[in-house]
Amino acid sequence: MENYINNFLFTYFPHIAFAVFWFGLITRIVLANKGIQAKSTQIFSDKYVRLGSNLFHYGIILVFFGHLTLFLPESWYHLVMTTETKRTIALIAGSVFGLITVAGMVILLVRSYTSPRVKFNSSFHDYFILFLLVIEASLGLSAIAGTATTSLEQYAALGEWAQAIITFQPDAGALLANHTIQYKIHIVVGLLIFMIFPYTKLMHMLVLPLAYFFRSGYQLVRRPFGTAIKS
């Protein structure tokens, strides 16, 4: 029974999650592309929300790209570094960017309860995705200590599993059979986040212009007859 669950969660479930992700991504962009950015930016005039949002976005994007290194075969990264060096870099970068992400989420959560405007514009989906992200980030940060002390073989197995998934290996789940439950929950929660990503405000991370993060802000200047201009 344990082998069946492990095989389902870490061999088949990743493909289900990515299929749902791509379906949601395509349909959301095609059917609601004009509303994605507007809905996510309507409360950014709150300076604390802006601070928390920038910390969260930069942090989670850098964490995401850090996780992409799992897909690099050993033969590639061994051209410039050893597995031990790669693990050390992952530990340092993961700690820094993970803490930045958590700091941003804490600010956003606090403002969602203390700011009437933010609270009014926040939905159950917003709280739910933040809840999942807090769990995911907490698991990731707590796993760092384990990663530092685990064997290099177990650390390398994480990359081998990721590569086995994208190459559709039928026994990919076996590579994680001996990993701790902490790592396994971290992976499962991460896959759940991928599944619901297209249906949340996080979608604007894919469509929001990079220059938006560097804007100095704006103010509305009222004209006669109720019109407004941005300055």
PDB file of C-alpha atoms in Angstrom:
ATOM      1  CA  MET A   1       0.000   0.000   0.000  1.00  0.00           C
ATOM      2  CA  GLU A   2       2.817   2.388   0.887  1.00  0.00           C
ATOM      3  CA  ASN A   3       4.549   1.695  -2.417  1.00  0.00           C
ATOM      4  CA  TYR A   4       1.288   2.326  -4.291  1.00  0.00           C
ATOM      5  CA  ILE A   5       0.792   5.713  -2.604  1.00  0.00           C
ATOM      6  CA  ASN A   6       4.432   6.670  -3.194  1.00  0.00           C
ATOM      7  CA  ASN A   7       4.189   5.654  -6.842  1.00  0.00           C
ATOM      8  CA  PHE A   8       0.966   7.617  -7.364  1.00  0.00           C
ATOM      9  CA  LEU A   9       2.159  10.787  -5.629  1.00  0.00           C
ATOM     10  CA  PHE A  10       5.607  10.928  -7.178  1.00  0.00           C
ATOM     11  CA  THR A  11       5.171   9.241 -10.552  1.00  0.00           C
ATOM     12  CA  TYR A  12       1.640  10.016 -11.758  1.00  0.00           C
ATOM     13  CA  PHE A  13       0.466  12.980  -9.695  1.00  0.00           C
ATOM     14  CA  PRO A  14       3.172  15.343 -11.047  1.00  0.00           C
ATOM     15  CA  HIS A  15       1.901  14.749 -14.594  1.00  0.00           C
ATOM     16  CA  ILE A  16      -1.701  15.317 -13.481  1.00  0.00           C
ATOM     17  CA  ALA A  17      -0.677  18.553 -11.753  1.00  0.00           C
ATOM     18  CA  PHE A  18       1.190  19.895 -14.777  1.00  0.00           C
ATOM     19  CA  ALA A  19      -1.645  18.940 -17.131  1.00  0.00           C
ATOM     20  CA  VAL A  20      -4.133  20.868 -14.982  1.00  0.00           C
ATOM     21  CA  PHE A  21      -1.655  23.765 -14.780  1.00  0.00           C
ATOM     22  CA  TRP A  22      -1.255  24.073 -18.555  1.00  0.00           C
ATOM     23  CA  PHE A  23      -4.979  23.683 -19.184  1.00  0.00           C
ATOM     24  CA  GLY A  24      -5.777  26.402 -16.651  1.00  0.00           C
ATOM     25  CA  LEU A  25      -2.987  28.649 -17.905  1.00  0.00           C
ATOM     26  CA  ILE A  26      -4.103  28.510 -21.532  1.00  0.00           C
ATOM     27  CA  THR A  27      -7.820  28.885 -20.833  1.00  0.00           C
ATOM     28  CA  ARG A  28      -7.259  31.726 -18.345  1.00  0.00           C
ATOM     29  CA  ILE A  29      -5.101  33.704 -20.766  1.00  0.00           C
ATOM     30  CA  VAL A  30      -7.464  33.123 -23.688  1.00  0.00           C
ATOM     31  CA  LEU A  31     -10.710  33.781 -21.808  1.00  0.00           C
ATOM     32  CA  ALA A  32      -9.742  36.352 -19.184  1.00  0.00           C
ATOM     33  CA  ASN A  33      -6.408  37.871 -20.144  1.00  0.00           C
ATOM     34  CA  LYS A  34      -7.624  41.467 -19.811  1.00  0.00           C
ATOM     35  CA  GLY A  35      -8.814  41.016 -16.242  1.00  0.00           C
ATOM     36  CA  ILE A  36      -5.765  39.251 -14.837  1.00  0.00           C
ATOM     37  CA  GLN A  37      -3.614  42.316 -14.232  1.00  0.00           C
ATOM     38  CA  ALA A  38      -6.396  44.713 -13.243  1.00  0.00           C
ATOM     39  CA  LYS A  39      -7.721  42.512 -10.475  1.00  0.00           C
ATOM     40  CA  SER A  40      -4.284  42.015  -8.982  1.00  0.00           C
ATOM     41  CA  THR A  41      -3.192  45.673  -8.965  1.00  0.00           C
ATOM     42  CA  GLN A  42      -6.252  47.496  -7.706  1.00  0.00           C
ATOM     43  CA  ILE A  43      -5.012  47.653  -4.095  1.00  0.00           C
ATOM     44  CA  PHE A  44      -1.311  48.391  -4.738  1.00  0.00           C
ATOM     45  CA  SER A  45      -1.706  52.002  -3.631  1.00  0.00           C
ATOM     46  CA  ASP A  46      -1.284  50.693  -0.063  1.00  0.00           C
ATOM     47  CA  LYS A  47       2.467  51.143   0.588  1.00  0.00           C
ATOM     48  CA  TYR A  48       2.675  48.144   2.904  1.00  0.00           C
ATOM     49  CA  VAL A  49       0.926  45.923   0.394  1.00  0.00           C
ATOM     50  CA  ARG A  50       3.341  47.178  -2.241  1.00  0.00           C
ATOM     51  CA  LEU A  51       6.331  46.384  -0.001  1.00  0.00           C
ATOM     52  CA  GLY A  52       5.007  42.951   0.907  1.00  0.00           C
ATOM     53  CA  SER A  53       4.076  42.223  -2.688  1.00  0.00           C
ATOM     54  CA  ASN A  54       7.519  43.164  -4.014  1.00  0.00           C
ATOM     55  CA  LEU A  55       9.278  41.042  -1.389  1.00  0.00           C
ATOM     56  CA  PHE A  56       6.938  38.146  -2.087  1.00  0.00           C
ATOM     57  CA  HIS A  57       7.181  38.356  -5.875  1.00  0.00           C
ATOM     58  CA  TYR A  58      10.939  38.751  -6.077  1.00  0.00           C
ATOM     59  CA  GLY A  59      11.478  36.079  -3.452  1.00  0.00           C
ATOM     60  CA  ILE A  60       9.174  33.460  -4.914  1.00  0.00           C
ATOM     61  CA  ILE A  61      10.411  34.031  -8.479  1.00  0.00           C
ATOM     62  CA  LEU A  62      14.028  33.545  -7.386  1.00  0.00           C
ATOM     63  CA  VAL A  63      13.057  30.471  -5.354  1.00  0.00           C
ATOM     64  CA  PHE A  64      11.273  29.099  -8.422  1.00  0.00           C
ATOM     65  CA  PHE A  65      14.307  29.571 -10.653  1.00  0.00           C
ATOM     66  CA  GLY A  66      16.465  27.991  -7.980  1.00  0.00           C
ATOM     67  CA  HIS A  67      14.280  24.898  -8.058  1.00  0.00           C
ATOM     68  CA  LEU A  68      14.730  24.697 -11.828  1.00  0.00           C
ATOM     69  CA  THR A  69      18.365  23.716 -11.244  1.00  0.00           C
ATOM     70  CA  LEU A  70      17.023  20.317 -10.180  1.00  0.00           C
ATOM     71  CA  PHE A  71      16.462  19.623 -13.864  1.00  0.00           C
ATOM     72  CA  LEU A  72      20.170  20.038 -14.689  1.00  0.00           C
ATOM     73  CA  PRO A  73      21.885  16.668 -15.229  1.00  0.00           C
ATOM     74  CA  GLU A  74      25.032  16.054 -13.204  1.00  0.00           C
ATOM     75  CA  SER A  75      27.090  15.916 -16.387  1.00  0.00           C
ATOM     76  CA  TRP A  76      26.112  19.541 -17.067  1.00  0.00           C
ATOM     77  CA  TYR A  77      26.731  21.221 -13.737  1.00  0.00           C
ATOM     78  CA  HIS A  78      29.820  19.106 -13.058  1.00  0.00           C
ATOM     79  CA  LEU A  79      31.460  21.143 -15.816  1.00  0.00           C
ATOM     80  CA  VAL A  80      31.584  24.102 -13.424  1.00  0.00           C
ATOM     81  CA  MET A  81      31.005  22.745  -9.904  1.00  0.00           C
ATOM     82  CA  THR A  82      30.713  19.635  -7.778  1.00  0.00           C
ATOM     83  CA  THR A  83      27.508  18.288  -6.264  1.00  0.00           C
ATOM     84  CA  GLU A  84      28.696  19.481  -2.856  1.00  0.00           C
ATOM     85  CA  THR A  85      29.196  23.032  -4.157  1.00  0.00           C
ATOM     86  CA  LYS A  86      25.785  22.974  -5.819  1.00  0.00           C
ATOM     87  CA  ARG A  87      24.190  21.897  -2.556  1.00  0.00           C
ATOM     88  CA  THR A  88      25.964  24.668  -0.629  1.00  0.00           C
ATOM     89  CA  ILE A  89      24.767  27.307  -3.098  1.00  0.00           C
ATOM     90  CA  ALA A  90      21.245  25.872  -2.921  1.00  0.00           C
ATOM     91  CA  LEU A  91      21.265  26.054   0.885  1.00  0.00           C
ATOM     92  CA  ILE A  92      22.426  29.675   0.991  1.00  0.00           C
ATOM     93  CA  ALA A  93      20.223  30.927  -1.849  1.00  0.00           C
ATOM     94  CA  GLY A  94      17.229  28.945  -0.611  1.00  0.00           C
ATOM     95  CA  SER A  95      17.566  30.390   2.888  1.00  0.00           C
ATOM     96  CA  VAL A  96      17.888  34.000   1.713  1.00  0.00           C
ATOM     97  CA  PHE A  97      15.177  33.960  -0.948  1.00  0.00           C
ATOM     98  CA  GLY A  98      12.910  31.779   1.174  1.00  0.00           C
ATOM     99  CA  LEU A  99      13.064  34.239   4.065  1.00  0.00           C
ATOM    100  CA  ILE A 100      12.380  37.144   1.687  1.00  0.00           C
ATOM    101  CA  THR A 101       9.316  35.303   0.399  1.00  0.00           C
ATOM    102  CA  VAL A 102       8.045  34.557   3.904  1.00  0.00           C
ATOM    103  CA  ALA A 103       8.568  38.182   4.969  1.00  0.00           C
ATOM    104  CA  GLY A 104       6.492  39.349   2.023  1.00  0.00           C
ATOM    105  CA  MET A 105       3.721  36.874   2.791  1.00  0.00           C
ATOM    106  CA  VAL A 106       3.598  37.912   6.444  1.00  0.00           C
ATOM    107  CA  ILE A 107       3.194  41.570   5.443  1.00  0.00           C
ATOM    108  CA  LEU A 108       0.455  40.681   2.969  1.00  0.00           C
ATOM    109  CA  LEU A 109      -1.392  38.560   5.517  1.00  0.00           C
ATOM    110  CA  VAL A 110      -1.206  41.263   8.187  1.00  0.00           C
ATOM    111  CA  ARG A 111      -2.449  43.943   5.776  1.00  0.00           C
ATOM    112  CA  SER A 112      -5.247  41.710   4.554  1.00  0.00           C
ATOM    113  CA  TYR A 113      -6.664  41.761   8.090  1.00  0.00           C
ATOM    114  CA  THR A 114      -5.771  45.301   9.176  1.00  0.00           C
ATOM    115  CA  SER A 115      -6.525  47.300   6.020  1.00  0.00           C
ATOM    116  CA  PRO A 116     -10.259  47.625   5.217  1.00  0.00           C
ATOM    117  CA  ARG A 117      -9.530  48.223   1.527  1.00  0.00           C
ATOM    118  CA  VAL A 118      -7.259  45.196   1.211  1.00  0.00           C
ATOM    119  CA  LYS A 119      -9.661  43.049   3.216  1.00  0.00           C
ATOM    120  CA  PHE A 120     -12.573  44.093   0.993  1.00  0.00           C
ATOM    121  CA  ASN A 121     -10.656  43.137  -2.157  1.00  0.00           C
ATOM    122  CA  SER A 122      -9.354  39.833  -0.762  1.00  0.00           C
ATOM    123  CA  SER A 123     -11.234  36.619  -1.422  1.00  0.00           C
ATOM    124  CA  PHE A 124     -11.155  33.118   0.013  1.00  0.00           C
ATOM    125  CA  HIS A 125      -8.913  32.090  -2.874  1.00  0.00           C
ATOM    126  CA  ASP A 126      -6.357  34.746  -1.884  1.00  0.00           C
ATOM    127  CA  TYR A 127      -6.194  33.509   1.695  1.00  0.00           C
ATOM    128  CA  PHE A 128      -6.109  29.873   0.605  1.00  0.00           C
ATOM    129  CA  ILE A 129      -3.180  30.305  -1.797  1.00  0.00           C
ATOM    130  CA  LEU A 130      -1.278  32.349   0.800  1.00  0.00           C
ATOM    131  CA  PHE A 131      -1.958  29.614   3.350  1.00  0.00           C
ATOM    132  CA  LEU A 132      -0.562  26.976   0.989  1.00  0.00           C
ATOM    133  CA  LEU A 133       2.452  29.142   0.188  1.00  0.00           C
ATOM    134  CA  VAL A 134       3.184  29.701   3.881  1.00  0.00           C
ATOM    135  CA  ILE A 135       3.094  25.935   4.436  1.00  0.00           C
ATOM    136  CA  GLU A 136       5.268  25.329   1.378  1.00  0.00           C
ATOM    137  CA  ALA A 137       7.827  27.967   2.347  1.00  0.00           C
ATOM    138  CA  SER A 138       7.920  26.740   5.945  1.00  0.00           C
ATOM    139  CA  LEU A 139       8.505  23.164   4.818  1.00  0.00           C
ATOM    140  CA  GLY A 140      11.201  24.315   2.424  1.00  0.00           C
ATOM    141  CA  LEU A 141      13.025  26.366   5.046  1.00  0.00           C
ATOM    142  CA  SER A 142      12.796  23.612   7.643  1.00  0.00           C
ATOM    143  CA  ALA A 143      14.120  21.118   5.091  1.00  0.00           C
ATOM    144  CA  ILE A 144      17.287  23.166   4.638  1.00  0.00           C
ATOM    145  CA  ALA A 145      18.787  21.781   7.841  1.00  0.00           C
ATOM    146  CA  GLY A 146      18.033  18.273   6.637  1.00  0.00           C
ATOM    147  CA  THR A 147      19.556  19.006   3.246  1.00  0.00           C
ATOM    148  CA  ALA A 148      22.752  20.202   4.915  1.00  0.00           C
ATOM    149  CA  THR A 149      23.171  16.947   6.823  1.00  0.00           C
ATOM    150  CA  THR A 150      21.786  14.397   4.380  1.00  0.00           C
ATOM    151  CA  SER A 151      24.046  12.390   2.089  1.00  0.00           C
ATOM    152  CA  LEU A 152      25.008  13.763  -1.306  1.00  0.00           C
ATOM    153  CA  GLU A 153      23.355  10.720  -2.860  1.00  0.00           C
ATOM    154  CA  GLN A 154      19.989  11.648  -1.370  1.00  0.00           C
ATOM    155  CA  TYR A 155      20.404  15.271  -2.420  1.00  0.00           C
ATOM    156  CA  ALA A 156      21.299  14.216  -5.959  1.00  0.00           C
ATOM    157  CA  ALA A 157      18.284  11.876  -5.991  1.00  0.00           C
ATOM    158  CA  LEU A 158      15.980  14.919  -5.883  1.00  0.00           C
ATOM    159  CA  GLY A 159      17.420  16.094  -9.182  1.00  0.00           C
ATOM    160  CA  GLU A 160      17.279  12.609 -10.639  1.00  0.00           C
ATOM    161  CA  TRP A 161      13.592  12.426  -9.699  1.00  0.00           C
ATOM    162  CA  ALA A 162      12.812  15.792 -11.330  1.00  0.00           C
ATOM    163  CA  GLN A 163      14.588  14.698 -14.505  1.00  0.00           C
ATOM    164  CA  ALA A 164      12.794  11.342 -14.448  1.00  0.00           C
ATOM    165  CA  ILE A 165       9.439  13.145 -14.300  1.00  0.00           C
ATOM    166  CA  ILE A 166      10.055  15.333 -17.358  1.00  0.00           C
ATOM    167  CA  THR A 167      11.361  12.332 -19.295  1.00  0.00           C
ATOM    168  CA  PHE A 168       8.276  10.275 -18.313  1.00  0.00           C
ATOM    169  CA  GLN A 169      10.153   7.491 -16.538  1.00  0.00           C
ATOM    170  CA  PRO A 170       7.623   4.937 -15.205  1.00  0.00           C
ATOM    171  CA  ASP A 171       9.524   4.330 -11.952  1.00  0.00           C
ATOM    172  CA  ALA A 172      10.325   7.947 -11.030  1.00  0.00           C
ATOM    173  CA  GLY A 173       8.630   7.669  -7.649  1.00  0.00           C
ATOM    174  CA  ALA A 174      11.071   4.995  -6.509  1.00  0.00           C
ATOM    175  CA  LEU A 175      13.822   7.619  -6.386  1.00  0.00           C
ATOM    176  CA  LEU A 176      12.031   9.329  -3.476  1.00  0.00           C
ATOM    177  CA  ALA A 177      11.019   6.188  -1.609  1.00  0.00           C
ATOM    178  CA  ASN A 178      13.690   6.677   1.064  1.00  0.00           C
ATOM    179  CA  HIS A 179      13.327  10.430   1.469  1.00  0.00           C
ATOM    180  CA  THR A 180      11.803  11.936   4.599  1.00  0.00           C
ATOM    181  CA  ILE A 181       8.094  12.687   4.877  1.00  0.00           C
ATOM    182  CA  GLN A 182       9.026  16.376   5.146  1.00  0.00           C
ATOM    183  CA  TYR A 183      10.442  16.422   1.619  1.00  0.00           C
ATOM    184  CA  LYS A 184       7.493  14.456   0.296  1.00  0.00           C
ATOM    185  CA  ILE A 185       4.907  16.826   1.771  1.00  0.00           C
ATOM    186  CA  HIS A 186       6.912  19.769   0.400  1.00  0.00           C
ATOM    187  CA  ILE A 187       6.728  18.278  -3.092  1.00  0.00           C
ATOM    188  CA  VAL A 188       3.018  17.395  -2.884  1.00  0.00           C
ATOM    189  CA  VAL A 189       2.052  20.864  -1.634  1.00  0.00           C
ATOM    190  CA  GLY A 190       4.166  22.400  -4.386  1.00  0.00           C
ATOM    191  CA  LEU A 191       2.321  20.345  -6.995  1.00  0.00           C
ATOM    192  CA  LEU A 192      -1.029  21.427  -5.525  1.00  0.00           C
ATOM    193  CA  ILE A 193       0.061  25.056  -5.858  1.00  0.00           C
ATOM    194  CA  PHE A 194       0.921  24.456  -9.507  1.00  0.00           C
ATOM    195  CA  MET A 195      -2.532  22.993 -10.079  1.00  0.00           C
ATOM    196  CA  ILE A 196      -4.422  25.987  -8.722  1.00  0.00           C
ATOM    197  CA  PHE A 197      -1.915  28.644  -9.857  1.00  0.00           C
ATOM    198  CA  PRO A 198      -3.828  29.641 -13.037  1.00  0.00           C
ATOM    199  CA  TYR A 199      -7.015  30.236 -11.048  1.00  0.00           C
ATOM    200  CA  THR A 200      -5.485  32.660  -8.519  1.00  0.00           C
ATOM    201  CA  LYS A 201      -4.104  36.204  -8.513  1.00  0.00           C
ATOM    202  CA  LEU A 202      -0.637  34.692  -8.878  1.00  0.00           C
ATOM    203  CA  MET A 203      -1.410  34.513 -12.591  1.00  0.00           C
ATOM    204  CA  HIS A 204      -0.452  38.165 -12.953  1.00  0.00           C
ATOM    205  CA  MET A 205       3.171  37.136 -12.324  1.00  0.00           C
ATOM    206  CA  LEU A 206       3.178  35.786 -15.879  1.00  0.00           C
ATOM    207  CA  VAL A 207       1.576  38.797 -17.546  1.00  0.00           C
ATOM    208  CA  LEU A 208       2.650  41.775 -15.444  1.00  0.00           C
ATOM    209  CA  PRO A 209       5.372  43.863 -17.132  1.00  0.00           C
ATOM    210  CA  LEU A 210       8.673  43.787 -15.271  1.00  0.00           C
ATOM    211  CA  ALA A 211       8.812  47.578 -15.345  1.00  0.00           C
ATOM    212  CA  TYR A 212       5.752  47.667 -13.087  1.00  0.00           C
ATOM    213  CA  PHE A 213       7.897  46.790 -10.092  1.00  0.00           C
ATOM    214  CA  PHE A 214      10.097  49.819 -10.700  1.00  0.00           C
ATOM    215  CA  ARG A 215       7.361  52.398 -11.059  1.00  0.00           C
ATOM    216  CA  SER A 216       7.344  55.262  -8.576  1.00  0.00           C
ATOM    217  CA  GLY A 217       3.610  55.038  -8.001  1.00  0.00           C
ATOM    218  CA  TYR A 218       0.777  57.171  -9.308  1.00  0.00           C
ATOM    219  CA  GLN A 219      -1.931  59.496  -8.134  1.00  0.00           C
ATOM    220  CA  LEU A 220      -5.347  60.302  -9.503  1.00  0.00           C
ATOM    221  CA  VAL A 221      -6.091  63.921 -10.363  1.00  0.00           C
ATOM    222  CA  ARG A 222      -9.781  64.704 -10.585  1.00  0.00           C
ATOM    223  CA  ARG A 223     -11.096  66.832 -13.423  1.00  0.00           C
ATOM    224  CA  PRO A 224     -14.520  68.428 -13.733  1.00  0.00           C
ATOM    225  CA  PHE A 225     -17.409  66.130 -14.610  1.00  0.00           C
ATOM    226  CA  GLY A 226     -15.851  63.221 -12.694  1.00  0.00           C
ATOM    227  CA  THR A 227     -13.065  62.322 -15.147  1.00  0.00           C
ATOM    228  CA  ALA A 228      -9.602  61.411 -13.913  1.00  0.00           C
ATOM    229  CA  ILE A 229      -6.074  61.313 -15.252  1.00  0.00           C
ATOM    230  CA  LYS A 230      -2.935  59.615 -13.970  1.00  0.00           C
ATOM    231  CA  SER A 231       0.143  61.631 -13.141  1.00  0.00           C
TER     232      SER A 231
END
